[in-house]
């Protein structure tokens, strides 16, 4: 599946404090350690790279991300509800409990990330790749997804309700324990071993 990568160019090292002072959040590389609580509100990060950052002392509100890369970052429990994320790449990041409710996500990639308890309810997602990542107990309620690729993703106890999963291939991922309704099952792709589990969810017995 083709996915548009972040268009990164001419980035220079900056600090978040410096960007707040000049109200400019573009063309930057951030890799600082934040000692004091920092609030970032009503900001668009454009053409930015974040490396080895712990966001536990940073709070987000109304943050859009365009052409951004996160490497080795901890974004746990952040709030991206009702925001735009376009061409964003997450590599080896911790994103536990982070919410993307009602958000618009386009050309997004998660690679080797811990995304337990992530909430993507009511999100509109176009062009998404998830590789070698943990989405245990994630929530996908009323999520509209198109052009999705999953490779080696753990979905144990993840929830899928009233979601559009047609033509999405789960066959190379772990789906044991997922909670899913009949509507969301329509058109999904699974392997024969997963089919036995899915049938069992609805109380159907298979006779040898």
Tab-separated table of C-alpha atoms in Angstrom:
chain	number	residue	atom	x	y	z
A	1	UNK	CA	0.000	0.000	0.000
A	2	UNK	CA	1.316	3.420	-0.941
A	3	UNK	CA	1.498	5.946	1.868
A	4	UNK	CA	2.804	9.478	1.631
A	5	UNK	CA	5.798	10.013	3.911
A	6	UNK	CA	6.395	13.211	5.904
A	7	UNK	CA	7.914	15.902	3.699
A	8	UNK	CA	10.860	16.793	5.893
A	9	UNK	CA	13.427	19.345	4.724
A	10	UNK	CA	15.738	22.043	6.080
A	11	UNK	CA	15.028	21.374	9.757
A	12	UNK	CA	17.255	22.994	12.372
A	13	UNK	CA	17.601	22.360	16.094
A	14	UNK	CA	15.219	24.441	18.223
A	15	UNK	CA	13.675	24.397	21.687
A	16	UNK	CA	9.968	24.418	22.382
A	17	UNK	CA	10.406	27.414	24.666
A	18	UNK	CA	12.088	29.313	21.857
A	19	UNK	CA	9.239	28.459	19.490
A	20	UNK	CA	6.630	29.644	21.966
A	21	UNK	CA	8.385	33.002	22.269
A	22	UNK	CA	8.304	33.615	18.533
A	23	UNK	CA	5.074	31.677	17.912
A	24	UNK	CA	6.623	29.607	15.129
A	25	UNK	CA	6.511	25.822	15.122
A	26	UNK	CA	7.941	24.713	11.797
A	27	UNK	CA	11.189	23.496	10.221
A	28	UNK	CA	12.500	22.288	13.583
A	29	UNK	CA	14.245	19.391	15.264
A	30	UNK	CA	13.305	18.986	18.926
A	31	UNK	CA	15.265	16.694	21.246
A	32	UNK	CA	15.246	18.548	24.551
A	33	UNK	CA	14.432	17.413	28.073
A	34	UNK	CA	11.552	19.428	29.512
A	35	UNK	CA	11.992	20.074	33.248
A	36	UNK	CA	8.975	22.292	33.928
A	37	UNK	CA	5.344	21.780	32.960
A	38	UNK	CA	4.732	23.211	29.507
A	39	UNK	CA	1.341	23.879	27.911
A	40	UNK	CA	1.038	23.907	24.130
A	41	UNK	CA	-2.303	25.238	22.904
A	42	UNK	CA	-3.699	26.064	19.451
A	43	UNK	CA	-0.521	25.177	17.580
A	44	UNK	CA	0.295	23.546	14.253
A	45	UNK	CA	3.626	21.719	14.050
A	46	UNK	CA	4.732	21.666	10.405
A	47	UNK	CA	7.895	19.996	9.077
A	48	UNK	CA	9.188	18.963	12.506
A	49	UNK	CA	11.203	16.088	13.963
A	50	UNK	CA	10.918	15.019	17.602
A	51	UNK	CA	13.627	12.702	18.930
A	52	UNK	CA	14.074	11.048	22.345
A	53	UNK	CA	11.507	13.305	23.996
A	54	UNK	CA	9.375	12.593	27.054
A	55	UNK	CA	6.131	14.562	26.786
A	56	UNK	CA	4.919	13.700	30.308
A	57	UNK	CA	5.469	17.321	31.398
A	58	UNK	CA	3.946	18.755	28.231
A	59	UNK	CA	0.185	19.111	27.762
A	60	UNK	CA	-1.403	19.378	24.314
A	61	UNK	CA	-4.620	21.159	23.414
A	62	UNK	CA	-5.723	21.842	19.831
A	63	UNK	CA	-2.484	20.583	18.302
A	64	UNK	CA	-2.310	19.747	14.574
A	65	UNK	CA	0.591	17.775	13.118
A	66	UNK	CA	1.634	18.090	9.469
A	67	UNK	CA	4.777	16.439	8.068
A	68	UNK	CA	6.142	15.350	11.436
A	69	UNK	CA	8.346	12.498	12.673
A	70	UNK	CA	8.462	11.156	16.234
A	71	UNK	CA	11.357	8.831	17.133
A	72	UNK	CA	11.863	7.236	20.552
A	73	UNK	CA	9.307	9.555	22.169
A	74	UNK	CA	6.800	9.086	24.986
A	75	UNK	CA	3.444	10.596	24.012
A	76	UNK	CA	1.379	8.648	26.509
A	77	UNK	CA	-1.941	10.105	27.690
A	78	UNK	CA	-1.814	13.035	25.279
A	79	UNK	CA	-4.966	14.438	23.681
A	80	UNK	CA	-5.280	14.838	19.902
A	81	UNK	CA	-9.086	14.828	19.878
A	82	UNK	CA	-10.709	16.617	16.916
A	83	UNK	CA	-7.303	17.407	15.407
A	84	UNK	CA	-5.638	16.961	12.036
A	85	UNK	CA	-2.653	14.654	11.604
A	86	UNK	CA	-1.280	14.474	8.079
A	87	UNK	CA	1.870	12.617	7.004
A	88	UNK	CA	3.039	11.720	10.509
A	89	UNK	CA	5.463	8.892	11.312
A	90	UNK	CA	5.881	7.328	14.769
A	91	UNK	CA	8.943	5.117	15.304
A	92	UNK	CA	9.632	3.224	18.531
A	93	UNK	CA	7.298	5.480	20.505
A	94	UNK	CA	5.211	4.970	23.634
A	95	UNK	CA	1.678	6.229	22.953
A	96	UNK	CA	-0.271	4.512	25.720
A	97	UNK	CA	-3.701	5.910	26.534
A	98	UNK	CA	-3.423	8.697	23.964
A	99	UNK	CA	-6.725	9.791	22.414
A	100	UNK	CA	-7.509	10.672	18.796
A	101	UNK	CA	-11.289	10.875	19.168
A	102	UNK	CA	-13.074	12.590	16.239
A	103	UNK	CA	-9.695	13.287	14.632
A	104	UNK	CA	-8.785	13.306	10.946
A	105	UNK	CA	-5.742	11.125	10.274
A	106	UNK	CA	-4.208	10.837	6.825
A	107	UNK	CA	-0.968	9.098	5.781
A	108	UNK	CA	-0.016	7.917	9.268
A	109	UNK	CA	2.498	5.201	10.150
A	110	UNK	CA	3.222	3.477	13.468
A	111	UNK	CA	6.345	1.338	13.537
A	112	UNK	CA	7.424	-0.618	16.623
A	113	UNK	CA	5.192	1.430	18.951
A	114	UNK	CA	3.428	0.690	22.227
A	115	UNK	CA	-0.111	2.001	21.741
A	116	UNK	CA	-1.985	0.140	24.471
A	117	UNK	CA	-5.308	1.758	25.419
A	118	UNK	CA	-5.148	4.216	22.511
A	119	UNK	CA	-8.579	5.591	21.567
A	120	UNK	CA	-9.440	6.229	17.909
A	121	UNK	CA	-13.210	6.387	18.294
A	122	UNK	CA	-15.103	8.342	15.619
A	123	UNK	CA	-11.839	9.135	13.836
A	124	UNK	CA	-11.641	9.371	10.047
A	125	UNK	CA	-8.528	7.511	8.933
A	126	UNK	CA	-7.172	7.402	5.381
A	127	UNK	CA	-3.894	5.643	4.572
A	128	UNK	CA	-2.639	4.028	7.765
A	129	UNK	CA	0.218	1.565	8.264
A	130	UNK	CA	0.857	-0.189	11.567
A	131	UNK	CA	3.875	-2.486	11.831
A	132	UNK	CA	5.215	-4.516	14.771
A	133	UNK	CA	3.163	-2.569	17.312
A	134	UNK	CA	1.051	-3.181	20.404
A	135	UNK	CA	-2.568	-1.991	20.189
A	136	UNK	CA	-3.862	-4.097	23.072
A	137	UNK	CA	-7.150	-2.807	24.497
A	138	UNK	CA	-7.278	-0.067	21.870
A	139	UNK	CA	-10.681	1.419	21.043
A	140	UNK	CA	-12.014	1.735	17.479
A	141	UNK	CA	-15.670	2.638	17.992
A	142	UNK	CA	-17.477	4.171	14.996
A	143	UNK	CA	-14.106	4.610	13.309
A	144	UNK	CA	-14.104	5.156	9.542
A	145	UNK	CA	-11.012	3.527	8.039
A	146	UNK	CA	-9.855	3.341	4.432
A	147	UNK	CA	-6.591	2.039	2.929
A	148	UNK	CA	-5.259	0.300	6.032
A	149	UNK	CA	-2.304	-2.081	6.417
A	150	UNK	CA	-1.628	-4.120	9.567
A	151	UNK	CA	1.545	-6.219	9.943
A	152	UNK	CA	2.274	-8.020	13.201
A	153	UNK	CA	-0.050	-5.908	15.352
A	154	UNK	CA	-1.316	-7.078	18.745
A	155	UNK	CA	-5.041	-6.339	19.075
A	156	UNK	CA	-5.740	-8.387	22.217
A	157	UNK	CA	-8.980	-7.095	23.838
A	158	UNK	CA	-9.200	-4.212	21.350
A	159	UNK	CA	-12.738	-2.962	20.682
A	160	UNK	CA	-14.289	-2.553	17.228
A	161	UNK	CA	-17.896	-1.356	17.231
A	162	UNK	CA	-19.828	0.155	14.301
A	163	UNK	CA	-16.561	0.603	12.414
A	164	UNK	CA	-15.907	0.332	8.704
A	165	UNK	CA	-13.335	-2.500	8.406
A	166	UNK	CA	-14.193	-3.673	4.899
A	167	UNK	CA	-11.157	-5.088	3.022
A	168	UNK	CA	-8.840	-4.586	6.019
A	169	UNK	CA	-6.475	-7.548	6.391
A	170	UNK	CA	-6.005	-8.809	9.962
A	171	UNK	CA	-4.479	-12.130	8.903
A	172	UNK	CA	-0.911	-11.200	9.910
A	173	UNK	CA	-1.903	-9.791	13.302
A	174	UNK	CA	-3.093	-11.134	16.664
A	175	UNK	CA	-6.842	-10.704	17.159
A	176	UNK	CA	-7.541	-13.183	19.961
A	177	UNK	CA	-9.619	-11.490	22.641
A	178	UNK	CA	-10.942	-8.670	20.462
A	179	UNK	CA	-14.450	-7.389	21.086
A	180	UNK	CA	-16.259	-6.830	17.808
A	181	UNK	CA	-19.819	-6.538	16.525
A	182	UNK	CA	-21.342	-8.097	13.427
A	183	UNK	CA	-21.422	-4.841	11.500
A	184	UNK	CA	-17.678	-4.297	11.921
A	185	UNK	CA	-16.968	-7.856	10.735
A	186	UNK	CA	-18.430	-7.247	7.285
A	187	UNK	CA	-15.733	-7.598	4.650
A	188	UNK	CA	-12.706	-8.059	6.954
A	189	UNK	CA	-9.908	-10.411	5.917
A	190	UNK	CA	-8.708	-13.059	8.376
A	191	UNK	CA	-6.907	-16.411	8.207
A	192	UNK	CA	-8.516	-19.785	8.910
A	193	UNK	CA	-7.230	-19.981	12.475
A	194	UNK	CA	-8.671	-16.557	13.265
A	195	UNK	CA	-11.965	-17.606	11.703
A	196	UNK	CA	-12.385	-20.264	14.370
A	197	UNK	CA	-12.002	-17.634	17.081
A	198	UNK	CA	-14.368	-15.172	15.401
A	199	UNK	CA	-17.048	-17.827	15.005
A	200	UNK	CA	-16.688	-18.662	18.693
A	201	UNK	CA	-17.356	-15.054	19.694
A	202	UNK	CA	-20.927	-15.441	18.497
A	203	UNK	CA	-21.460	-18.769	20.198
A	204	UNK	CA	-21.258	-20.851	17.024
A	205	UNK	CA	-19.786	-24.308	17.444
A	206	UNK	CA	-17.754	-25.981	14.719
A	207	UNK	CA	-18.208	-29.745	14.411
A	208	UNK	CA	-15.302	-31.826	13.158
